[in-house]
Coordinates of C-alpha atoms in Angstrom, one line a residue:
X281 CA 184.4 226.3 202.0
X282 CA 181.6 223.5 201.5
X283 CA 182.2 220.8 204.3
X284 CA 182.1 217.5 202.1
X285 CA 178.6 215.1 203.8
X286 CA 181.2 212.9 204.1
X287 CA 183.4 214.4 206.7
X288 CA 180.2 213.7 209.0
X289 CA 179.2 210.2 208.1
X290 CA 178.5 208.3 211.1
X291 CA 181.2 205.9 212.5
X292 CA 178.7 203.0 212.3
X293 CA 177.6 203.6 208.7
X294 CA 181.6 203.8 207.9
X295 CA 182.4 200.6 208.9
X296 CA 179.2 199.4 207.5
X297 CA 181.0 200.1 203.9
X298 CA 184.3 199.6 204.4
X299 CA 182.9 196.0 205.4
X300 CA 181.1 195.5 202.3
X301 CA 184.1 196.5 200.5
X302 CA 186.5 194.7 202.2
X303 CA 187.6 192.6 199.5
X304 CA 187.7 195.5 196.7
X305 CA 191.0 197.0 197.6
X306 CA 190.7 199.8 195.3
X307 CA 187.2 201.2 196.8
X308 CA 189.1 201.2 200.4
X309 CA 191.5 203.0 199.0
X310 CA 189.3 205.7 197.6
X311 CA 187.7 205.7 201.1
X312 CA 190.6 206.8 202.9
X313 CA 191.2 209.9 200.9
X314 CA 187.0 210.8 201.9
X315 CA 187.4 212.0 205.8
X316 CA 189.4 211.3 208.6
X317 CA 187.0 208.3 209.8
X318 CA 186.5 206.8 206.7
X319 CA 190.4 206.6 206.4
X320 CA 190.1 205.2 209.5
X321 CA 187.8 202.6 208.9
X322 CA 189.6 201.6 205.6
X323 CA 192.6 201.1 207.1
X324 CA 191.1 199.0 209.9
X325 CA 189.8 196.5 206.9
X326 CA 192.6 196.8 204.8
X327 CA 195.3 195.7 207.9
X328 CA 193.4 193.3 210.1
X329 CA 194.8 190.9 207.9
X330 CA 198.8 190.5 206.7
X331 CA 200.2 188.1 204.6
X332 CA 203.7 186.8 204.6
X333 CA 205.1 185.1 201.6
X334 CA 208.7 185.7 201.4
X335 CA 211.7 186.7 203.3
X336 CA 211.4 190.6 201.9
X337 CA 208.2 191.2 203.4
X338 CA 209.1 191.7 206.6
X339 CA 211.3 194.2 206.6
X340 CA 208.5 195.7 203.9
X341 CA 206.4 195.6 207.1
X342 CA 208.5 196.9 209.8
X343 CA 209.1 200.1 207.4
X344 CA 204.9 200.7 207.2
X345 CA 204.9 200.2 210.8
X346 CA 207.7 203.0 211.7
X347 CA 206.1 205.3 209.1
X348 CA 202.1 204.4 210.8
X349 CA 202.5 203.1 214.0
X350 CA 198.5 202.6 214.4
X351 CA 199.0 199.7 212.0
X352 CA 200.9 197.7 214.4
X353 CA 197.4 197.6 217.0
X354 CA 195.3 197.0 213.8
X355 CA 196.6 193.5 213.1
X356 CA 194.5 190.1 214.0
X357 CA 195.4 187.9 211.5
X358 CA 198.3 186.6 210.4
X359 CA 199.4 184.2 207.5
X360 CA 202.7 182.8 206.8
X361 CA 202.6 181.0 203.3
X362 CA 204.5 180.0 200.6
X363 CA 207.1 182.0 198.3
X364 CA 205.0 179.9 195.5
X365 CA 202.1 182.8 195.8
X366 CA 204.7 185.4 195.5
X367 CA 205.8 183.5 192.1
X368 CA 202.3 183.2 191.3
X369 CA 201.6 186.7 191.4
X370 CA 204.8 188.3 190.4
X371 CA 203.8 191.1 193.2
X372 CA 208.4 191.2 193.5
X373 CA 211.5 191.4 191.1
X374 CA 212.9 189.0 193.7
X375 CA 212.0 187.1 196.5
X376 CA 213.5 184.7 199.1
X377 CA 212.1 182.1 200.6
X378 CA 210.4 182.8 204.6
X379 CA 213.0 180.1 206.2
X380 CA 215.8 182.5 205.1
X381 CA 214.4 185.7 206.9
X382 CA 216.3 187.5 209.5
X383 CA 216.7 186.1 213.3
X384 CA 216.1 187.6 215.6
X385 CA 213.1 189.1 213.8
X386 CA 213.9 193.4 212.8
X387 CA 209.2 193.6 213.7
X388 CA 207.8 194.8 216.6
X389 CA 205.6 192.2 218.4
X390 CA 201.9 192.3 217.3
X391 CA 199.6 192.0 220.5
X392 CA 196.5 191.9 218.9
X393 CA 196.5 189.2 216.2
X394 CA 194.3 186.1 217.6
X395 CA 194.7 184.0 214.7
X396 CA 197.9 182.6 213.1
X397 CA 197.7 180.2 210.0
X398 CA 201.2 178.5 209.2
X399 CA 201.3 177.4 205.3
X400 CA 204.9 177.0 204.8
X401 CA 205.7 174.8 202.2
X402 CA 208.9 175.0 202.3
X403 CA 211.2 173.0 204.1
X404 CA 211.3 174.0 207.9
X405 CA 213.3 176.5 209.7
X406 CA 212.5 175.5 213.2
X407 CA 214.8 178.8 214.7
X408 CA 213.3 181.3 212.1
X409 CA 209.7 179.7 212.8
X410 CA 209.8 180.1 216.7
X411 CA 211.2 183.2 216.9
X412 CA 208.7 185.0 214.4
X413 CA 205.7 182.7 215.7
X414 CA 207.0 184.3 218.8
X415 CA 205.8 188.1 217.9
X416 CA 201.9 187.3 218.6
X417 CA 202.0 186.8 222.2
X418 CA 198.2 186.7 222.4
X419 CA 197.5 184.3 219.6
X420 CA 194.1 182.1 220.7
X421 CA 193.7 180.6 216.8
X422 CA 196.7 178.7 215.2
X423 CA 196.3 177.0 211.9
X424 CA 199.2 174.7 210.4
X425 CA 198.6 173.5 207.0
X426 CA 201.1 171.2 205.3
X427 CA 203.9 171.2 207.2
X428 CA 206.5 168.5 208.7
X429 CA 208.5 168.9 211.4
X430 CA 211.7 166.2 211.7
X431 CA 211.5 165.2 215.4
X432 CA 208.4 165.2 218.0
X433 CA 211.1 167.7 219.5
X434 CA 211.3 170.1 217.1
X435 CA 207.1 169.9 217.0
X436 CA 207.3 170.3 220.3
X437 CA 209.5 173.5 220.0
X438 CA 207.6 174.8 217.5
X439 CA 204.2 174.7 219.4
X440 CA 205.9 176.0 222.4
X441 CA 206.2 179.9 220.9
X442 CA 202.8 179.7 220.0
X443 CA 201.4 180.7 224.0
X444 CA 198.0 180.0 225.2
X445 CA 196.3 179.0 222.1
X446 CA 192.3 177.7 222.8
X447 CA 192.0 176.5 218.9
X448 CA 194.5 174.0 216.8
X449 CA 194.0 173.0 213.4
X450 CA 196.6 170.6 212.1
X451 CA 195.8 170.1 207.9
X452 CA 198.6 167.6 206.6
X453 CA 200.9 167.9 209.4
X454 CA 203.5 165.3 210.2
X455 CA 206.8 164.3 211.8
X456 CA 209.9 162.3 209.9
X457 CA 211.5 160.8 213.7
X458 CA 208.4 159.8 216.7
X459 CA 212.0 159.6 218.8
X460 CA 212.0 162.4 221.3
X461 CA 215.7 163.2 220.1
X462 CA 217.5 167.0 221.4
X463 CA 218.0 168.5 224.8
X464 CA 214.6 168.3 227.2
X465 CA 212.5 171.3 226.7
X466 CA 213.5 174.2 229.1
X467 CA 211.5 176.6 231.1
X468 CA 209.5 178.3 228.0
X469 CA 209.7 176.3 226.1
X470 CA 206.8 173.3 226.9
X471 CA 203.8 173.7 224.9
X472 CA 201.1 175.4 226.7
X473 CA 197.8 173.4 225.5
X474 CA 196.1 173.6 228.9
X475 CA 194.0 176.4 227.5
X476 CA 192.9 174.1 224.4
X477 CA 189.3 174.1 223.5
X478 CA 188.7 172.8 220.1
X479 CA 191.6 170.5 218.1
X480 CA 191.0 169.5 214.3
X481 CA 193.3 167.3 212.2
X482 CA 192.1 166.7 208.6
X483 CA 194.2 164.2 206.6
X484 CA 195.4 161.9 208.7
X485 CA 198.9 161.1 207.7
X486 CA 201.4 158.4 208.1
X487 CA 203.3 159.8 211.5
X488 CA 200.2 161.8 213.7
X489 CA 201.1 159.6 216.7
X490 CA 203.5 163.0 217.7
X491 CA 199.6 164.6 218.2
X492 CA 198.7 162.0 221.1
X493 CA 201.9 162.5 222.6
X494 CA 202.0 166.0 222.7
X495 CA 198.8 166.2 224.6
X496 CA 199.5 163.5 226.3
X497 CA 202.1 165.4 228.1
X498 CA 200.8 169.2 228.3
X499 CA 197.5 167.9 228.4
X500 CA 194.0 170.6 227.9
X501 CA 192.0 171.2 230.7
X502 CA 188.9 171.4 228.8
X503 CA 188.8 170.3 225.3
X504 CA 185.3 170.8 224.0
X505 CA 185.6 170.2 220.2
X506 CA 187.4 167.4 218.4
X507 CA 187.6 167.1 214.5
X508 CA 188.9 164.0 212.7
X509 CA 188.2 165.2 208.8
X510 CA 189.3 164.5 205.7
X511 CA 188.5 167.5 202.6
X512 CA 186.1 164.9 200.8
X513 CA 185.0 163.0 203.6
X514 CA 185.2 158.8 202.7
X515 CA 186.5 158.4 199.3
X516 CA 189.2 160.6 199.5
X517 CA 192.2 160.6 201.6
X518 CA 190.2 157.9 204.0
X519 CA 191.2 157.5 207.9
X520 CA 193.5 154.3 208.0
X521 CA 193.7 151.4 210.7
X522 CA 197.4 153.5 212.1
X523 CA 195.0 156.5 213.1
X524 CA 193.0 154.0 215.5
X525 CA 195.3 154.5 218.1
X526 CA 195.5 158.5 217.7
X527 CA 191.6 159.0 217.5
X528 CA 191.5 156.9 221.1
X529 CA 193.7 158.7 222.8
X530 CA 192.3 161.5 222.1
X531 CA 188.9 160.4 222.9
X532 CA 190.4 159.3 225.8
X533 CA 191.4 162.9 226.5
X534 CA 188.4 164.3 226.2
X535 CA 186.1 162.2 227.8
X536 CA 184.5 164.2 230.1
X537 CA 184.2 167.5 228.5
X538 CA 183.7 167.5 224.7
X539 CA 180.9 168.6 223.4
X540 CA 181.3 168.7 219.5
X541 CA 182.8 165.5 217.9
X542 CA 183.4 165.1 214.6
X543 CA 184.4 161.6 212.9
X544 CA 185.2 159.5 210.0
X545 CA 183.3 156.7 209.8
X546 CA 185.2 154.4 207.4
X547 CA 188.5 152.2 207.1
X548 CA 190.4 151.7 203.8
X549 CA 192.6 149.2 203.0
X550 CA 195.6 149.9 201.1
X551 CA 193.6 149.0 197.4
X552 CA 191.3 151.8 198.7
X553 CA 188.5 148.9 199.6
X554 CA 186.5 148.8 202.2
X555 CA 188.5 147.2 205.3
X556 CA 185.8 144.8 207.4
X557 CA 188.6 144.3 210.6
X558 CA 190.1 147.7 211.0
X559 CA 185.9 149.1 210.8
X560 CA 185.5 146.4 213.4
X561 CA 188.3 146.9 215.7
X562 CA 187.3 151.2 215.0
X563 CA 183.5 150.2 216.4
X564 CA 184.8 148.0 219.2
X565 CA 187.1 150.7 220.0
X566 CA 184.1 153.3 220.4
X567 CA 182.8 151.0 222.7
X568 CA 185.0 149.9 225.2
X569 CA 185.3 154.3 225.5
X570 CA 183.7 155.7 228.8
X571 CA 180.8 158.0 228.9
X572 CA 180.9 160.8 226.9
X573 CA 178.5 163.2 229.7
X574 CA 178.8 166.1 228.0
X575 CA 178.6 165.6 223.8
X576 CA 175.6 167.0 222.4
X577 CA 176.7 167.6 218.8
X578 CA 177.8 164.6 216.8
X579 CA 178.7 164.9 213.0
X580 CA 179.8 161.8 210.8
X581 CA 180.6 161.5 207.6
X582 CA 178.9 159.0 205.7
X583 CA 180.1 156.4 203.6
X584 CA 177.9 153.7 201.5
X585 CA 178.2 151.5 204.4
X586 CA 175.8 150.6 207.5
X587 CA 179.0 152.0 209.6
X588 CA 177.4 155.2 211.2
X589 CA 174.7 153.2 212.1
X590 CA 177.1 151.1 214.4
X591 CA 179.1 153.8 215.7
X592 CA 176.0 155.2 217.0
X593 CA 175.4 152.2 219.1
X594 CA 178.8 152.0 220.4
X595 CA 179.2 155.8 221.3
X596 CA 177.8 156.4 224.9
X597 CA 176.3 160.1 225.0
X598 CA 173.3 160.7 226.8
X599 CA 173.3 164.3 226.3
X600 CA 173.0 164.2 222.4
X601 CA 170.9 166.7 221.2
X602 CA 172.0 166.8 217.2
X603 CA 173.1 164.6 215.1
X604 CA 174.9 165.7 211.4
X605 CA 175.8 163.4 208.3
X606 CA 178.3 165.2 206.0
X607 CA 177.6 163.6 202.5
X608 CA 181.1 164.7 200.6
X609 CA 180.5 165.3 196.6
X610 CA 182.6 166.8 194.5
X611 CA 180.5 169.5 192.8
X612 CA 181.9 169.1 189.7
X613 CA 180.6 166.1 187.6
X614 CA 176.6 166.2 188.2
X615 CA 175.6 163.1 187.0
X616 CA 178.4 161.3 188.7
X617 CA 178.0 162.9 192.2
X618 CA 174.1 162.1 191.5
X619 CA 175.1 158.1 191.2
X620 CA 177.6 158.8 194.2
X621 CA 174.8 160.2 196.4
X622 CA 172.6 157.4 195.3
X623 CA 175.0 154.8 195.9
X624 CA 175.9 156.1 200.0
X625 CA 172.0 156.5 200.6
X626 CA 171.2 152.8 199.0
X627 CA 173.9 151.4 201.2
X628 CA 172.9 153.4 204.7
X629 CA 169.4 153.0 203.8
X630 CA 167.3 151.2 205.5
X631 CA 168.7 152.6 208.5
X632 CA 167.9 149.0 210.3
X633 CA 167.6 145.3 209.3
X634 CA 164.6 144.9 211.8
X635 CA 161.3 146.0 210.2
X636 CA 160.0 147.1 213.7
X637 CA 162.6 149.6 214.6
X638 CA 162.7 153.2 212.1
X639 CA 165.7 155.4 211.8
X640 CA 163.9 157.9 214.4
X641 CA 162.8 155.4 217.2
X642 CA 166.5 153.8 217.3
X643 CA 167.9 157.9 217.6
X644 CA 165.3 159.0 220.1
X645 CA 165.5 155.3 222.5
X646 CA 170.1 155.6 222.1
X647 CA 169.6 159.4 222.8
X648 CA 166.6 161.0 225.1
X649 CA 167.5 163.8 224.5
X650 CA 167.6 163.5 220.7
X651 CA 165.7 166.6 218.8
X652 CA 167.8 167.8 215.6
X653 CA 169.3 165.2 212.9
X654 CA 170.7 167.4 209.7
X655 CA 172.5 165.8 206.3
X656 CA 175.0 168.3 204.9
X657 CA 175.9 168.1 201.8
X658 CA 179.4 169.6 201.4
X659 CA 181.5 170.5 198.2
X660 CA 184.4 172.8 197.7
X661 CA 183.0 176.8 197.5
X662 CA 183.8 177.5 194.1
X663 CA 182.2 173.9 192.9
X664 CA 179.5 174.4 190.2
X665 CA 176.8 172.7 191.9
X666 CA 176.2 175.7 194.2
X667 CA 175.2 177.3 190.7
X668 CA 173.4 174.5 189.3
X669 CA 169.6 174.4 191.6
X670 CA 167.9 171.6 189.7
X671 CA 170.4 169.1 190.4
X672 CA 171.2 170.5 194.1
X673 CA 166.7 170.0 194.4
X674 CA 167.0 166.5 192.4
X675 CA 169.2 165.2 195.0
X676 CA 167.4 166.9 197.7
X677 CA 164.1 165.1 197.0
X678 CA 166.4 161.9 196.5
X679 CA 167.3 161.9 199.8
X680 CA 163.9 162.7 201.1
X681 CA 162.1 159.7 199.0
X682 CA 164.4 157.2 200.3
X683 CA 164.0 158.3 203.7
X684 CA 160.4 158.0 203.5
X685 CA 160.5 154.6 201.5
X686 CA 162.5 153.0 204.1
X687 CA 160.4 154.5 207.1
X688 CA 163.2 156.2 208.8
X689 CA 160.6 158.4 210.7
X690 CA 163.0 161.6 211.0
X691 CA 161.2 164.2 208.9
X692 CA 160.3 166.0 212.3
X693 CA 163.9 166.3 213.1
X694 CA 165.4 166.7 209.6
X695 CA 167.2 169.8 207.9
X696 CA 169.5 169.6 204.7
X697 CA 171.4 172.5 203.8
X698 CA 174.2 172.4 201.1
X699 CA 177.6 173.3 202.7
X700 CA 180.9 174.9 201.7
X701 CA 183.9 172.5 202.1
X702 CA 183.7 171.1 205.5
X703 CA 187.2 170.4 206.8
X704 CA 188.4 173.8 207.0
X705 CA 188.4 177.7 206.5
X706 CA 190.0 180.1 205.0
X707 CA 190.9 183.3 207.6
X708 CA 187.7 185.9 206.5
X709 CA 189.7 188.0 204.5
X710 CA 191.9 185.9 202.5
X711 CA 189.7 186.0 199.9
X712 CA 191.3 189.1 198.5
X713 CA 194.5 187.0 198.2
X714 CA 192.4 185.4 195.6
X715 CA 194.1 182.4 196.5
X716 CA 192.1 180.0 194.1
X717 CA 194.0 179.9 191.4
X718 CA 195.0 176.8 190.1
X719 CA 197.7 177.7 188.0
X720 CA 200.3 180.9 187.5
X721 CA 200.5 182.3 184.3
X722 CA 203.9 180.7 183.9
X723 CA 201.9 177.0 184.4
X724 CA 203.3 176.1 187.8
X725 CA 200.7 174.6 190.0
X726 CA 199.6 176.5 193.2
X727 CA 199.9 175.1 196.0
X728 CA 197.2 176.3 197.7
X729 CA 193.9 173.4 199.2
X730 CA 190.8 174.7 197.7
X731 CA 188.9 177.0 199.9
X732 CA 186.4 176.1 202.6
X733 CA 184.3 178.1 204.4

């Protein structure tokens, strides 16, 4: 019998395609039934990533787990979402709801999923949440999107299954009660955030003062990146004068070894106008902050204001090396993202009201150690002004012309690449999930953010 070329493909060249594919379900498939290493390899993409949407997946799961044990090692993502993208999809006759799934969990423990994204609409099971968060005893990466917990104790629980995570992404996340209400925290149960590298929290909300305190408490050792974002950046959901006190503290925190900060740079009021004290008390704030010894990456998002410029003066970090401005557009309406970009770069430009100081002399005297300055512009992924180059080159040049007609003197330093959606990301393969829909067939909205990358 003919031995199939195939049988003998190389391991590397395998994975090399099964990669490529990794999205097209169908083609991995196909690949399995090829050779023993190509099934392999398929199943490899086709696992590292499961989804759970409803209560009846997880028995769904422990049954392909008894019948392939391999898949149980193969795991190292997990997502826990909303029964809406079951209803969406109509993948089920029926379907209940992930706060009504079994406790204890009926699933072996998955050791090697690293990354855990919580997008539970639903209203929160706190038991069901911490005993299931409890099956990925080596999760680094956790990612809670839109979820509100009713006490800082229940938060406090919830983050305390969750082991030695190194990476924390809070998107929408609030409490209902800042009181510290329930039995103290037992052995096991206290939040272990002293491994905690990088923290983002986009959309500041009404109660994120439970954030502060929790690190506050079980503080990290070394926290090296901090993210304050919001999806748009200034014009939508802006950072308010109650965040002031969050984004010190954890400034405060981190003082002595973040490297990579990310900030808002304006205050609204509540008409959504401009709001002269809380910007000052926010810039008086950033000074009265110690030394930052260690930051060398600082990104800002600008708003039509002379703001950045201030923080800048205020923030203390002789190590900066690179400086990024996120411009946020919304992709979608050319000619008014065109007036919106025109409007930020009027406003920020000239970078100085003295004549005798340029843009690139104030950066390179503040910071000696100053050598890369980039302006991203950043709009969602699927936004129609990734496909539309004369207008992505129009506003390009306009941002290079008004840097040269004010005499900013950066060109040497200057890079401006367009930008996926900057708050967040997507896990790598959700987008299989195809989870940027809009709308079901039966009309209900989805309730899933629009993808970053």
């Amino acid at each position: 019998m003919q031995t199939s070329v195939w049988s003998r493909i190389p391991i590397e060249l395998a994975r090399e395609i099964a990669s490529h594919n990794a999205d097209d379900m169908s083609s991995l498939r196909s690949m399995s039934l090829v050779s023993r290493t190509m099934r392999a390899t398929a199943i490899e993409h086709l696992f590292s990533s499961v989804h759970f949407a409803c209560a009846e997946d997880f028995p769904w799961w422990a049954e392909m787990v008894r019948r392939t044990p391999v898949l149980g090692a193969i795991v190292k993502r997990a997502k826990f979402s909303s029964v809406r993208w079951c209803r969406r999809r109509k993948v089920l006759p029926s379907w209940s709801k992930l706060n009504r799934a079994a406790v204890p969990p009926m699933l072996e423990s998955l050791p090697n999923v690293r990354m855990v994204q919580w997008d539970v609409c639903d209203t929160l099971n706190l038991e069901m949440a911490v005993a299931y968060l409890a099956l990925f005893p080596n999760m680094t990466e956790l990612r809670v999107m839109r979820t509100t917990f009713d006490s800082w104790h229940a938060a406090a629980r919830f983050f305390s299954a969750c082991g030695q995570i190194k990476v924390l992404s809070l998107v929408d996340t609030a409490v209902r009660s800042e009181e510290a209400d329930g039995p103290p925290l037992g052995t096991g149960l206290i939040p272990a955030f002293g491994a905690l590298e990088v923290l983002s929290i986009t959309t500041l909300t009404y109660s994120e003062e439970y954030v502060a305190r929790l690190l506050e408490e079980y503080p990290p050792r070394s926290l090296k990146t901090l993210t304050f974002d919001s999806p748009r950046g200034w014009y939508e959901n802006p950072i308010r004068l109650t965040s002031l006190l969050l984004i010190e503290k954890l400034l405060r925190l981190g003082t002595h070894s973040l490297v990579n900060l990310t900030l808002e740079s304006t205050f609204l009021d509540k008409e959504w106008q401009l709001d002269s004290a809380a910007n000052n008390k926010f810039i008086e704030m950033l000074r009265m902050l110690p030394v930052f010894p260690a930051l060398t990456v600082l990104t800002i998002w600008l708003g039509p204001n002379h703001q950045a410029r201030r923080m800048l003066s205020a923030l203390a970090a002789p190590a900066l090396t690179t400086l990024i401005f996120r411009i946020g557009l919304y992709g979608e309406y050319g000619d008014q993202d065109h007036i919106s970009l025109t409007t930020i770069l009027d406003e920020v430009f000239p970078w100085s009201g003295s004549d005798t100081e340029s843009m690139g002399s104030f950066l390179t005297c503040r910071f000696p150690s100053f050598g890369r300055l980039a302006f991203h512009f950043c709009v969602y992924i699927d936004a129609e002004m990734h496909f539309n180059v004369s207008l992505r080159r129009a506003m390009e040049r306009d941002l290079k012309e008004r840097l040269a007609e004010t005499g900013a003197d950066v060109r040497k330093y200057m890079e401006a690449p367009w930008r996926w959606e900057g708050s967040y990301s997507e896990p790598e393969t959700e987008a299989s999930d195809d989870e940027s829909d809009s709308r079901s067939s039966d009309g209900s909205e989805s309730d899933s953010p629009p993808k970053g990358s």
